[in-house]
Short mmCIF file of C-alpha atoms in Angstrom, two decimals:
data_model
loop_
_atom_site.label_atom_id
_atom_site.label_comp_id
_atom_site.label_asym_id
_atom_site.label_seq_id
_atom_site.Cartn_x
_atom_site.Cartn_y
_atom_site.Cartn_z
CA MET A 1 95.22 -59.67 20.22
CA ARG A 2 97.73 -59.50 17.37
CA SER A 3 95.35 -61.51 15.14
CA LEU A 4 92.42 -59.17 15.91
CA MET A 5 94.54 -56.12 15.08
CA ALA A 6 95.63 -57.66 11.75
CA SER A 7 92.06 -58.46 10.83
CA PHE A 8 90.96 -54.94 11.69
CA CYS A 9 93.74 -53.35 9.59
CA GLY A 10 92.97 -55.65 6.67
CA GLY A 11 89.34 -54.60 6.77
CA LEU A 12 90.31 -50.95 6.70
CA LEU A 13 92.62 -51.53 3.74
CA LEU A 14 89.85 -53.43 1.92
CA ALA A 15 87.30 -50.71 2.55
CA ALA A 16 89.73 -48.04 1.44
CA ALA A 17 90.58 -50.00 -1.70
CA ILE A 18 86.92 -50.07 -2.84
CA PRO A 19 86.38 -47.06 -5.17
CA ALA A 20 83.20 -45.05 -4.85
CA SER A 21 82.11 -46.11 -8.30
CA ALA A 22 82.55 -49.86 -7.71
CA SER A 23 79.60 -52.22 -7.40
CA VAL A 24 79.89 -53.19 -3.74
CA ASP A 25 77.78 -56.04 -2.52
CA GLY A 26 75.61 -55.16 0.50
CA LYS A 27 76.14 -58.53 2.14
CA LEU A 28 79.91 -58.05 2.04
CA LEU A 29 79.54 -54.76 3.91
CA ASP A 30 77.42 -56.51 6.56
CA MET A 31 80.07 -59.21 6.96
CA LEU A 32 82.85 -56.64 7.34
CA LEU A 33 80.82 -54.82 9.97
CA ALA A 34 80.04 -58.08 11.78
CA ASN A 35 83.69 -59.21 12.07
CA GLY A 36 84.79 -55.72 13.05
CA SER A 37 86.75 -54.96 9.90
CA ILE A 38 84.86 -51.67 9.44
CA THR A 39 83.11 -49.37 11.81
CA ALA A 40 79.42 -48.57 11.84
CA ALA A 41 80.18 -45.12 10.38
CA GLN A 42 82.18 -46.68 7.54
CA HIS A 43 79.36 -49.16 6.95
CA ALA A 44 76.81 -46.38 6.73
CA GLU A 45 78.98 -44.35 4.32
CA LEU A 46 79.69 -47.31 2.06
CA SER A 47 76.03 -48.37 2.13
CA ALA A 48 75.01 -44.88 0.98
CA ASP A 49 77.59 -45.07 -1.82
CA LEU A 50 76.20 -48.48 -2.80
CA ALA A 51 72.64 -47.14 -2.94
CA ARG A 52 73.69 -44.24 -5.15
CA GLU A 53 75.67 -46.52 -7.47
CA THR A 54 72.77 -48.98 -7.68
CA LYS A 55 70.33 -46.24 -8.67
CA ALA A 56 72.78 -44.85 -11.21
CA ALA A 57 73.31 -48.32 -12.66
CA GLN A 58 69.57 -48.89 -12.84
CA ARG A 59 69.07 -45.57 -14.63
CA ALA A 60 71.87 -46.35 -17.07
CA ALA A 61 70.49 -49.82 -17.69
CA GLY A 62 67.01 -48.37 -18.22
CA LYS A 63 68.36 -45.85 -20.72
CA GLN A 64 70.25 -48.60 -22.51
CA VAL A 65 67.12 -50.75 -22.72
CA LYS A 66 65.07 -47.80 -23.95
CA SER A 67 67.76 -46.93 -26.47
CA GLU A 68 67.85 -50.51 -27.75
CA GLN A 69 64.06 -50.66 -27.88
CA LEU A 70 63.91 -47.34 -29.73
CA ALA A 71 66.57 -48.50 -32.19
CA ALA A 72 64.63 -51.72 -32.78
CA LEU A 73 61.41 -49.76 -33.28
CA GLU A 74 63.10 -47.33 -35.67
CA GLN A 75 64.46 -50.29 -37.63
CA LYS A 76 60.99 -51.82 -37.84
CA LEU A 77 59.44 -48.52 -38.92
CA ALA A 78 62.24 -47.50 -41.29
CA TRP A 79 59.98 -48.35 -44.24
CA ALA A 80 57.50 -45.71 -43.05
CA ALA A 81 60.16 -42.99 -43.06
CA ASN A 82 61.05 -44.03 -46.62
CA THR A 83 57.45 -44.23 -47.85
CA GLN A 84 55.44 -41.43 -49.37
CA LEU A 85 51.66 -41.36 -49.54
CA LYS A 86 50.35 -39.36 -52.48
CA GLY A 87 46.88 -38.82 -53.80
CA ASP A 88 44.34 -36.48 -55.29
CA VAL A 89 40.60 -35.93 -55.43
CA ARG A 90 38.90 -34.22 -58.37
CA VAL A 91 35.27 -33.18 -58.81
CA ARG A 92 34.20 -32.50 -62.42
CA TYR A 93 31.24 -31.24 -64.35
CA GLU A 94 31.24 -32.52 -67.95
CA ASN A 95 29.03 -31.83 -70.94
CA ILE A 96 29.49 -33.69 -74.24
CA HIS A 97 27.39 -32.79 -77.27
CA ILE A 98 27.70 -34.74 -80.53
CA GLU A 99 25.90 -33.46 -83.58
CA ASP A 100 22.70 -35.41 -84.39
CA GLU A 101 23.14 -37.78 -81.44
CA LEU A 102 20.15 -38.36 -79.19
CA ASP A 103 19.94 -36.36 -75.98
CA ASN A 104 18.39 -39.34 -74.23
CA GLY A 105 20.07 -42.72 -74.62
CA GLY A 106 22.66 -41.47 -77.13
CA ARG A 107 26.30 -40.52 -76.82
CA ASP A 108 25.62 -37.03 -75.48
CA LYS A 109 26.48 -36.59 -71.81
CA ASP A 110 25.72 -34.04 -69.11
CA ARG A 111 27.09 -35.38 -65.85
CA GLN A 112 29.00 -34.87 -62.63
CA ARG A 113 32.06 -37.03 -62.02
CA ILE A 114 34.66 -37.72 -59.36
CA ARG A 115 38.18 -39.10 -59.43
CA ALA A 116 40.13 -40.38 -56.43
CA ARG A 117 43.66 -41.78 -56.39
CA LEU A 118 45.84 -42.90 -53.48
CA GLY A 119 49.32 -44.33 -53.79
CA ALA A 120 52.14 -45.55 -51.54
CA PHE A 121 55.66 -45.26 -52.95
CA SER A 122 58.47 -46.73 -50.85
CA GLN A 123 62.27 -46.67 -51.00
CA VAL A 124 62.92 -50.32 -50.14
CA ASN A 125 66.69 -49.86 -50.17
CA PRO A 126 69.11 -47.54 -52.01
CA GLU A 127 68.58 -49.51 -55.23
CA VAL A 128 64.93 -50.55 -55.12
CA GLU A 129 61.63 -48.66 -55.01
CA ALA A 130 58.12 -50.08 -55.07
CA GLY A 131 54.81 -48.39 -55.76
CA ILE A 132 51.14 -49.27 -55.34
CA GLN A 133 48.21 -47.05 -56.30
CA ILE A 134 44.45 -47.53 -56.24
CA ALA A 135 42.08 -45.36 -58.22
CA SER A 136 38.39 -44.87 -58.86
CA GLY A 137 36.76 -45.70 -62.16
CA GLY A 138 33.44 -46.65 -63.66
CA GLY A 139 34.87 -49.85 -65.12
CA LYS A 140 38.03 -51.47 -66.45
CA GLU A 141 38.51 -48.72 -69.06
CA ALA A 142 42.28 -48.14 -69.28
CA ARG A 143 41.84 -44.51 -70.33
CA SER A 144 39.86 -43.18 -67.39
CA THR A 145 39.73 -43.12 -63.60
CA ASN A 146 36.55 -41.02 -63.57
CA GLN A 147 33.40 -42.22 -61.84
CA ASP A 148 29.93 -40.83 -62.52
CA MET A 149 28.01 -39.53 -59.53
CA SER A 150 24.84 -41.56 -59.95
CA ASP A 151 23.14 -44.82 -58.93
CA TYR A 152 21.38 -43.78 -55.70
CA PHE A 153 24.43 -43.01 -53.50
CA SER A 154 25.87 -46.45 -54.14
CA LYS A 155 29.44 -47.34 -53.11
CA LYS A 156 31.96 -46.73 -55.87
CA ASP A 157 34.59 -49.16 -57.13
CA LEU A 158 38.33 -48.91 -56.56
CA TRP A 159 40.80 -50.52 -58.95
CA LEU A 160 44.48 -51.43 -58.82
CA ASP A 161 46.00 -48.65 -60.91
CA LEU A 162 49.73 -49.16 -60.24
CA ALA A 163 51.81 -52.02 -58.83
CA TYR A 164 55.46 -51.98 -59.82
CA ILE A 165 59.07 -52.44 -58.72
CA ASP A 166 61.76 -49.98 -59.82
CA TYR A 167 65.35 -51.27 -59.69
CA HIS A 168 68.07 -48.66 -60.22
CA PRO A 169 71.54 -50.15 -59.61
CA LEU A 170 74.06 -47.79 -58.05
CA GLN A 171 76.73 -49.16 -60.36
CA VAL A 172 74.85 -47.78 -63.40
CA PRO A 173 73.63 -44.24 -62.63
CA GLY A 174 70.67 -43.19 -64.77
CA LEU A 175 69.35 -46.72 -65.34
CA ASN A 176 65.91 -47.75 -64.06
CA VAL A 177 64.40 -51.19 -64.63
CA PHE A 178 60.65 -51.55 -64.03
CA GLY A 179 58.38 -54.55 -63.68
CA GLY A 180 54.63 -54.70 -63.08
CA LYS A 181 51.83 -52.24 -63.80
CA MET A 182 53.70 -48.96 -64.14
CA LYS A 183 53.47 -45.37 -65.22
CA GLN A 184 54.29 -44.83 -68.88
CA PRO A 185 58.08 -45.20 -69.10
CA TRP A 186 58.32 -43.13 -72.28
CA LEU A 187 58.12 -39.36 -72.70
CA SER A 188 54.91 -37.95 -74.20
CA VAL A 189 54.69 -34.28 -75.19
CA GLY A 190 51.10 -34.77 -76.37
CA ASP A 191 48.28 -37.27 -75.88
CA VAL A 192 47.60 -38.30 -79.47
CA ILE A 193 48.93 -41.84 -78.89
CA TRP A 194 48.53 -42.29 -75.16
CA ASP A 195 45.88 -41.03 -72.77
CA SER A 196 47.67 -40.00 -69.57
CA ASP A 197 45.62 -42.49 -67.51
CA VAL A 198 46.91 -45.55 -69.38
CA ASN A 199 49.36 -47.50 -67.18
CA PRO A 200 51.01 -50.34 -69.16
CA GLU A 201 51.81 -53.77 -67.72
CA GLY A 202 55.04 -55.65 -68.33
CA ALA A 203 58.76 -54.85 -68.10
CA ALA A 204 60.67 -51.74 -69.15
CA ALA A 205 64.01 -50.00 -68.77
CA THR A 206 64.83 -46.30 -68.98
CA TYR A 207 68.25 -44.66 -69.18
CA LYS A 208 69.50 -41.09 -69.22
CA ARG A 209 72.97 -39.58 -69.23
CA GLN A 210 74.34 -36.07 -69.22
CA PHE A 211 76.89 -34.95 -71.81
CA GLY A 212 77.76 -31.34 -71.07
CA ASP A 213 74.65 -29.26 -71.70
CA ALA A 214 72.86 -32.15 -73.40
CA GLU A 215 71.00 -35.04 -71.81
CA LEU A 216 70.38 -38.20 -73.80
CA PHE A 217 67.49 -40.45 -72.75
CA GLY A 218 65.89 -43.63 -73.93
CA SER A 219 63.51 -46.42 -72.99
CA ALA A 220 62.56 -49.90 -74.09
CA GLY A 221 59.75 -52.15 -72.95
CA TYR A 222 57.83 -55.38 -73.43
CA PHE A 223 54.17 -55.29 -72.41
CA VAL A 224 51.40 -57.90 -72.37
CA LEU A 225 47.91 -56.78 -73.38
CA GLN A 226 46.10 -60.14 -73.50
CA ASP A 227 47.19 -63.67 -72.73
CA ASN A 228 46.56 -66.35 -75.38
CA ILE A 229 44.86 -63.91 -77.75
CA ASP A 230 44.62 -66.41 -80.60
CA GLY A 231 43.38 -69.29 -78.45
CA GLU A 232 46.18 -71.58 -79.62
CA GLY A 233 48.28 -71.89 -76.47
CA VAL A 234 49.51 -70.31 -73.27
CA GLN A 235 53.07 -69.68 -74.50
CA PHE A 236 54.10 -66.04 -74.80
CA GLU A 237 54.14 -66.18 -78.60
CA HIS A 238 50.35 -66.49 -78.49
CA ASP A 239 49.94 -63.30 -76.40
CA LEU A 240 48.89 -59.93 -77.71
CA ARG A 241 51.92 -57.82 -76.81
CA LEU A 242 53.54 -54.46 -77.33
CA TYR A 243 57.20 -53.69 -77.97
CA ALA A 244 58.11 -50.07 -77.27
CA GLY A 245 61.31 -48.12 -77.81
CA GLN A 246 62.25 -44.46 -77.58
CA VAL A 247 65.37 -42.30 -77.88
CA GLY A 248 65.69 -38.56 -77.41
CA ALA A 249 67.75 -35.63 -76.23
CA ARG A 250 67.26 -32.55 -74.08
CA LEU A 251 69.41 -29.66 -75.25
CA ALA A 252 70.16 -26.23 -73.77
CA PRO A 253 71.60 -24.08 -76.57
CA ALA A 254 71.18 -20.99 -74.36
CA ASP A 255 70.34 -20.22 -70.73
CA SER A 256 66.80 -19.25 -71.65
CA VAL A 257 66.19 -21.90 -74.30
CA LYS A 258 65.58 -25.63 -73.88
CA VAL A 259 64.87 -28.08 -76.67
CA THR A 260 63.57 -31.66 -76.46
CA LEU A 261 63.65 -33.92 -79.51
CA GLY A 262 62.98 -37.62 -79.88
CA GLY A 263 61.42 -40.53 -81.65
CA SER A 264 59.47 -43.63 -80.63
CA VAL A 265 58.33 -46.97 -82.04
CA PHE A 266 55.30 -48.84 -80.69
CA GLY A 267 54.91 -52.23 -82.37
CA TYR A 268 52.06 -54.62 -81.59
CA ASP A 269 52.38 -58.35 -82.12
CA ASN A 270 49.44 -60.75 -82.71
CA ASP A 271 47.07 -57.79 -82.92
CA GLU A 272 45.47 -59.26 -86.02
CA ASP A 273 44.92 -62.72 -84.49
CA ALA A 274 42.04 -61.94 -82.16
CA PRO A 275 38.75 -63.63 -82.99
CA GLY A 276 36.18 -61.39 -84.65
CA THR A 277 37.15 -57.86 -85.62
CA GLY A 278 40.58 -57.63 -83.94
CA ALA A 279 41.53 -56.85 -80.38
CA LEU A 280 42.75 -53.30 -80.98
CA ARG A 281 40.14 -52.18 -83.50
CA ALA A 282 38.23 -49.72 -81.33
CA ASN A 283 36.70 -46.25 -81.22
CA GLY A 284 36.75 -45.74 -84.98
CA ASN A 285 39.71 -47.87 -86.12
CA THR A 286 39.19 -49.96 -89.25
CA THR A 287 42.56 -51.71 -89.28
CA ASP A 288 43.58 -54.54 -86.99
CA GLU A 289 47.37 -54.00 -87.22
CA PHE A 290 49.45 -51.26 -85.69
CA ARG A 291 53.13 -50.34 -85.83
CA LEU A 292 53.42 -46.70 -84.80
CA TYR A 293 56.39 -44.46 -85.58
CA GLU A 294 56.46 -41.19 -83.64
CA ALA A 295 58.56 -38.03 -83.88
CA PHE A 296 58.14 -35.39 -81.18
CA GLY A 297 59.66 -32.16 -79.97
CA GLN A 298 59.24 -29.30 -77.54
CA LEU A 299 60.78 -25.82 -77.37
CA ASP A 300 60.81 -24.03 -73.99
CA LEU A 301 61.56 -20.28 -73.93
CA ILE A 302 62.24 -19.16 -70.36
CA GLY A 303 63.58 -15.62 -70.71
CA LEU A 304 60.41 -14.04 -72.14
CA PRO A 305 58.04 -11.83 -70.11
CA LEU A 306 55.70 -14.83 -70.22
CA PRO A 307 56.98 -18.44 -70.14
CA LEU A 308 56.34 -20.11 -73.49
CA SER A 309 56.48 -23.71 -74.67
CA VAL A 310 55.74 -24.96 -78.17
CA TYR A 311 55.31 -28.70 -78.66
CA GLY A 312 54.26 -31.19 -81.31
CA GLN A 313 54.17 -34.81 -82.37
CA TYR A 314 53.70 -36.72 -85.62
CA VAL A 315 52.63 -40.38 -85.83
CA LEU A 316 52.57 -42.83 -88.74
CA ASN A 317 51.03 -46.30 -88.54
CA GLY A 318 53.28 -48.37 -90.76
CA ALA A 319 51.09 -51.48 -90.54
CA ALA A 320 47.65 -50.09 -91.42
CA ARG A 321 45.66 -52.19 -93.86
CA GLY A 322 42.13 -52.49 -95.17
CA VAL A 323 39.83 -50.02 -96.88
CA ASP A 324 41.14 -47.07 -94.85
CA LYS A 325 44.82 -48.02 -94.84
CA GLY A 326 45.66 -44.57 -96.25
CA GLN A 327 44.26 -42.93 -93.12
CA ASP A 328 47.36 -43.87 -91.18
CA GLN A 329 48.64 -40.61 -89.70
CA ALA A 330 48.09 -38.35 -86.70
CA TRP A 331 49.66 -35.08 -85.65
CA LEU A 332 49.38 -32.42 -82.99
CA VAL A 333 50.88 -28.98 -82.42
CA GLY A 334 50.38 -26.93 -79.28
CA ILE A 335 51.47 -24.03 -77.12
CA MET A 336 51.65 -23.57 -73.33
CA THR A 337 52.11 -20.42 -71.27
CA ARG A 338 51.07 -18.79 -68.00
CA LEU A 339 48.99 -15.63 -68.07
CA PHE A 340 48.05 -13.77 -64.86
CA ASP A 341 48.77 -16.92 -62.79
CA VAL A 342 46.52 -18.96 -65.09
CA GLY A 343 48.10 -21.91 -66.86
CA VAL A 344 47.09 -22.00 -70.53
CA ASP A 345 47.48 -25.02 -72.82
CA TYR A 346 46.15 -25.00 -76.40
CA ASN A 347 46.66 -27.54 -79.16
CA TYR A 348 45.23 -28.53 -82.52
CA ARG A 349 45.31 -32.11 -83.75
CA ASP A 350 44.26 -34.30 -86.65
CA VAL A 351 43.92 -38.00 -85.83
CA GLN A 352 43.06 -40.15 -88.83
CA ARG A 353 41.07 -43.35 -88.38
CA ASN A 354 44.06 -45.69 -88.28
CA GLY A 355 46.81 -43.31 -87.21
CA VAL A 356 46.79 -44.51 -83.60
CA VAL A 357 45.19 -47.24 -81.47
CA GLY A 358 41.72 -45.98 -80.59
CA ALA A 359 41.66 -47.97 -77.36
CA PHE A 360 44.53 -45.92 -75.87
CA ALA A 361 44.23 -42.44 -77.42
CA ASP A 362 43.00 -39.40 -75.46
CA SER A 363 39.55 -40.25 -74.11
CA ASP A 364 38.40 -36.61 -73.86
CA PHE A 365 39.05 -35.32 -77.37
CA ALA A 366 36.11 -35.99 -79.74
CA ALA A 367 34.47 -38.11 -77.01
CA GLY A 368 37.38 -40.56 -77.30
CA TYR A 369 37.04 -41.37 -81.02
CA VAL A 370 39.75 -41.37 -83.69
CA GLY A 371 39.00 -40.08 -87.19
CA SER A 372 38.72 -36.61 -85.64
CA ARG A 373 40.37 -33.21 -85.87
CA GLY A 374 40.02 -30.03 -83.86
CA HIS A 375 41.00 -27.91 -80.90
CA LYS A 376 41.70 -28.30 -77.20
CA LEU A 377 41.99 -25.41 -74.72
CA LYS A 378 42.82 -26.03 -71.07
CA LEU A 379 42.99 -23.43 -68.27
CA LYS A 380 44.16 -23.99 -64.69
CA TYR A 381 44.38 -21.64 -61.70
CA ASP A 382 45.91 -22.47 -58.30
CA LEU A 383 43.65 -21.09 -55.56
CA SER A 384 46.19 -22.14 -52.91
CA LYS A 385 48.87 -24.74 -52.40
CA ASN A 386 47.77 -28.09 -53.90
CA PHE A 387 44.26 -26.77 -54.56
CA ALA A 388 43.21 -25.67 -58.04
CA VAL A 389 40.30 -25.04 -60.36
CA GLY A 390 40.36 -25.62 -64.09
CA ALA A 391 38.36 -25.75 -67.28
CA SER A 392 38.89 -27.56 -70.59
CA TYR A 393 37.05 -27.11 -73.87
CA PHE A 394 37.32 -29.44 -76.87
CA ARG A 395 35.88 -28.63 -80.28
CA ALA A 396 36.28 -31.31 -82.94
CA GLN A 397 34.90 -32.61 -86.21
CA SER A 398 34.63 -36.39 -86.20
CA ASP A 399 33.90 -39.00 -88.86
CA VAL A 400 32.80 -41.64 -86.35
CA ALA A 401 31.65 -39.99 -83.10
CA SER A 402 28.08 -39.71 -84.42
CA ARG A 403 26.23 -42.78 -85.58
CA PHE A 404 24.03 -40.67 -87.85
CA THR A 405 26.26 -37.95 -89.38
CA ASP A 406 29.67 -37.89 -91.04
CA ASP A 407 31.96 -35.01 -90.11
CA ALA A 408 29.87 -34.37 -87.00
CA GLY A 409 30.70 -31.58 -84.61
CA VAL A 410 31.72 -32.69 -81.10
CA SER A 411 31.88 -30.21 -78.23
CA THR A 412 33.10 -31.12 -74.74
CA LEU A 413 33.25 -28.83 -71.71
CA GLN A 414 34.89 -29.88 -68.45
CA MET A 415 35.06 -27.83 -65.23
CA ASP A 416 37.25 -29.17 -62.42
CA VAL A 417 38.05 -28.63 -58.76
CA GLU A 418 41.12 -30.62 -57.64
CA ALA A 419 42.95 -31.15 -54.36
CA LYS A 420 46.30 -32.95 -54.09
CA PHE A 421 48.11 -34.32 -51.06
#
């Protein structure tokens, strides 16, 4: 009798000692009920507590699993959150008329064109970005991503337009190191030297630093144009290559005045070693060597009733040779403003035959030929966000655009509708 009473009291103490939040095993409760340590009422109460605790534990475990799964998914998809998709589509009507050229089978054009570009630009980590872009184009022409609408509804080609890595170490703010096929790493205030569609291939570094109200910037790059250009070996010294360097400053002498000044050097190596007429002798060039020195500047006046920017560039080819070696300069001066919500850009330029590399100069002015001088007027109006219409008119006199007339007039009209996303 004394033993039974002790066992019963011990069971009560054990049941009382179990907190409501403890994980109580169901079998233990059955054993305590069987040996009389707890009553049926106590068994029922504790069993109910156990059921509630089990459900709560299951819910907590489920939430923990879901939280861990969500965290794992977010980690896997982190690249997507750090990646931007950008692109644009442009539809263009273009008319090119060159004096004394044939309307049928000549260099005159009257055509409809499209341009499509789509790029993915990702922040790989705080110090590294990578970019890839594909673009339309009627061929491998570096100066254009336009595609004629023709050829019986045929499928149109897409080309790799950008593929680069951008490393910007946190320890050196303002420094960016690029490798691959990249956007032009130098600043261009005009398009006398470089058409905006040209994306060079190689390695480059850019740097900028603020000093009070002034920002200093610079860039340097090594770019490969053609491997083994002279046919004498695969080593890099046999490649056609470009060395580029630029320094400049952005100044703010007043709150409503900004000034940009700078200079660039673009030196080509092995450009004279290509078989035949020279690798870079194109679109009116008569020299096969190029070492371009550029001075450029832009003045932005913000406080006027209309915004106003005046810009210009001057280029000298220090390596020109041959019968036209004296035609070694190019210059441009222009003005930009905004009038009644219409962007206006006008410039006048004179590009001598060997002042710049014809293969990379603006493809729209004078039908893409050097040895030309004249006007460019561009208008743009935003119909809504990221949707605009525009028109450009070029009027030039060219020594080489026509195969039948010197100093031929060249007129180009372009009308655009463009959507960006």
